[in-house]
Short mmCIF file of C-alpha atoms in Angstrom, two decimals:
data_model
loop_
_atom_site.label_atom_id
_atom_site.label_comp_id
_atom_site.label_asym_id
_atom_site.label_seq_id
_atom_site.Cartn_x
_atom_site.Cartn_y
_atom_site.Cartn_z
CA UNK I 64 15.36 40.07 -5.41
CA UNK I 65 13.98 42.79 -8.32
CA UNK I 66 11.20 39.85 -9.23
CA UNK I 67 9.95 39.53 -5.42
CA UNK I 68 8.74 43.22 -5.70
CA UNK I 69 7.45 42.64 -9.10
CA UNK I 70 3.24 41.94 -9.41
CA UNK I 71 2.27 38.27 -10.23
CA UNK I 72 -0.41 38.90 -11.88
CA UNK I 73 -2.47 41.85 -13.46
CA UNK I 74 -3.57 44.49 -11.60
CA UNK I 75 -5.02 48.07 -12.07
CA UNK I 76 -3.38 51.50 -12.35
CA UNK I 77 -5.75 54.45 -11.24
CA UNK I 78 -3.86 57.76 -12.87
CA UNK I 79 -4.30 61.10 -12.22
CA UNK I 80 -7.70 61.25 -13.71
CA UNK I 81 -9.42 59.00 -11.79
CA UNK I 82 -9.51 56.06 -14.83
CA UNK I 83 -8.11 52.44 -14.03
CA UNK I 84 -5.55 51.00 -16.57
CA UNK I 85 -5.55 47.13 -16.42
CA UNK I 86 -1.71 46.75 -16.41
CA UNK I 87 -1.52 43.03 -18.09
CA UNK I 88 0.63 40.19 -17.07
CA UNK I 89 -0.52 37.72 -18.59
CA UNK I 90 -0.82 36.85 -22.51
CA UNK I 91 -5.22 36.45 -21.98
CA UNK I 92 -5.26 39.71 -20.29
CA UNK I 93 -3.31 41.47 -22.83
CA UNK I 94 -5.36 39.96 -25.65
CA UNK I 95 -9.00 39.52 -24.01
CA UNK I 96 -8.92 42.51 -21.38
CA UNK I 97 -9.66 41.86 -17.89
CA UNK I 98 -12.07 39.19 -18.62
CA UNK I 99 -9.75 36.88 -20.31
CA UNK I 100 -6.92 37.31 -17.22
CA UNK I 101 -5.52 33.89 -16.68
CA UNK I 102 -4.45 34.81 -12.98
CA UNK I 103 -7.24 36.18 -11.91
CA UNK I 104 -7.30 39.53 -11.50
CA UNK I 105 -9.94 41.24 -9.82
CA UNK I 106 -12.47 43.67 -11.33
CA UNK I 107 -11.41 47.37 -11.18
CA UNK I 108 -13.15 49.76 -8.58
CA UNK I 109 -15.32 50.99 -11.12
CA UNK I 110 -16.27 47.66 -12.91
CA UNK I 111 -17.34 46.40 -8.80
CA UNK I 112 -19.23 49.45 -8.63
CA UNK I 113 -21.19 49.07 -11.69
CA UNK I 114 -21.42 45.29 -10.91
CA UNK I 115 -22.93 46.58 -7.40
CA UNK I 116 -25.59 49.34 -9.11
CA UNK I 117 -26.64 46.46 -11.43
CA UNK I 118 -27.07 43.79 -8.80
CA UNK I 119 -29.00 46.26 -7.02
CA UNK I 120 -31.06 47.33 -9.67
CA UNK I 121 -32.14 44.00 -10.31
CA UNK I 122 -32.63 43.33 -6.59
CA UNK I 123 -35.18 46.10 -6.77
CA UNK I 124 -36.91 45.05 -9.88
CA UNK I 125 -37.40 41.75 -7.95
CA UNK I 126 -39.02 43.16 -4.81
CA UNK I 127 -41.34 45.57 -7.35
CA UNK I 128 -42.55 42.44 -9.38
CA UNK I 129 -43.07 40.58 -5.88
CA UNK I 130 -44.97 43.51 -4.53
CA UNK I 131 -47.02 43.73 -7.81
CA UNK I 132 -47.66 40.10 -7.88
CA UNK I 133 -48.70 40.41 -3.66
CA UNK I 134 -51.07 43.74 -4.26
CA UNK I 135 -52.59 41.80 -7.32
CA UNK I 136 -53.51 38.72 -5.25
CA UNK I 137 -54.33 40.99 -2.39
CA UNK I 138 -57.22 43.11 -4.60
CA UNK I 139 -58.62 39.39 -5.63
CA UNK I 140 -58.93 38.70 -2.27
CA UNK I 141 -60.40 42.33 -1.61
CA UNK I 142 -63.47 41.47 -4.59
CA UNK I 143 -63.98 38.21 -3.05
CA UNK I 144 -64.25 39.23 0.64
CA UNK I 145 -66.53 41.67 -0.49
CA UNK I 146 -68.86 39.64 -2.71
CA UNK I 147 -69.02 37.11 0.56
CA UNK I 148 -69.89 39.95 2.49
CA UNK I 149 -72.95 40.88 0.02
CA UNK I 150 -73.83 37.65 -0.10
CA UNK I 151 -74.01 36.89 4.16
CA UNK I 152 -76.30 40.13 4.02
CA UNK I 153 -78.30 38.41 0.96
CA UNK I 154 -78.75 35.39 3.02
CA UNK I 155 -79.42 36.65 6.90
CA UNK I 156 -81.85 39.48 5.05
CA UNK I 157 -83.66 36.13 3.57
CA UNK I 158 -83.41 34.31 7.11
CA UNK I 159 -84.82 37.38 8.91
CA UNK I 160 -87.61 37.75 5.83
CA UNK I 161 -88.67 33.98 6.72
CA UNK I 162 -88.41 33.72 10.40
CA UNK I 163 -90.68 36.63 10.61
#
């Protein structure tokens, strides 16, 4: 009955403090940390949480080289509309010059 209520696996402790103790169960997890757990223990609040602020961070690093990359082509497409547009008024000034 006493090993029904006893944890499988490793888990965390949070103590009065607020830090989260990996209480092993397993050899790996006693030797390795919470890495090495062979029964799978999952990460700690705070490890999620810094897991989440790093996934983020790299989500937004993403989207800021994609937006560079998009304003870049955008400004070559800017110089190019532009030099068309100098050149149609190159062209129908010429026309107009020789039709008249």
């Amino acid at each position: 009955m006493d090993d029904a209520r006893q944890p499988i696996r490793c888990h965390w402790l949070r103590d009065e403090d607020g830090l989260e103790i990996l209480i092993p169960m397993c050899c790996g997890a006693a030797i390795g940390g919470p890495a090495e757990c062979t029964r799978n223990v999952p990460e700690s609040r705070i490890e999620a949480a810094e897991r989440g602020r790093a996934e983020a961070e790299a989500h937004v690093l993403r989207l800021m080289d994609e937006r560079d990359r998009r304003l870049h082509e955008q400004a070559g497409i800017w110089r190019r509309n532009k030099r068309l547009r100098q050149r149609i008024e190159d062209l129908e000034t010429l026309l107009a010059a020789k039709t008249s």
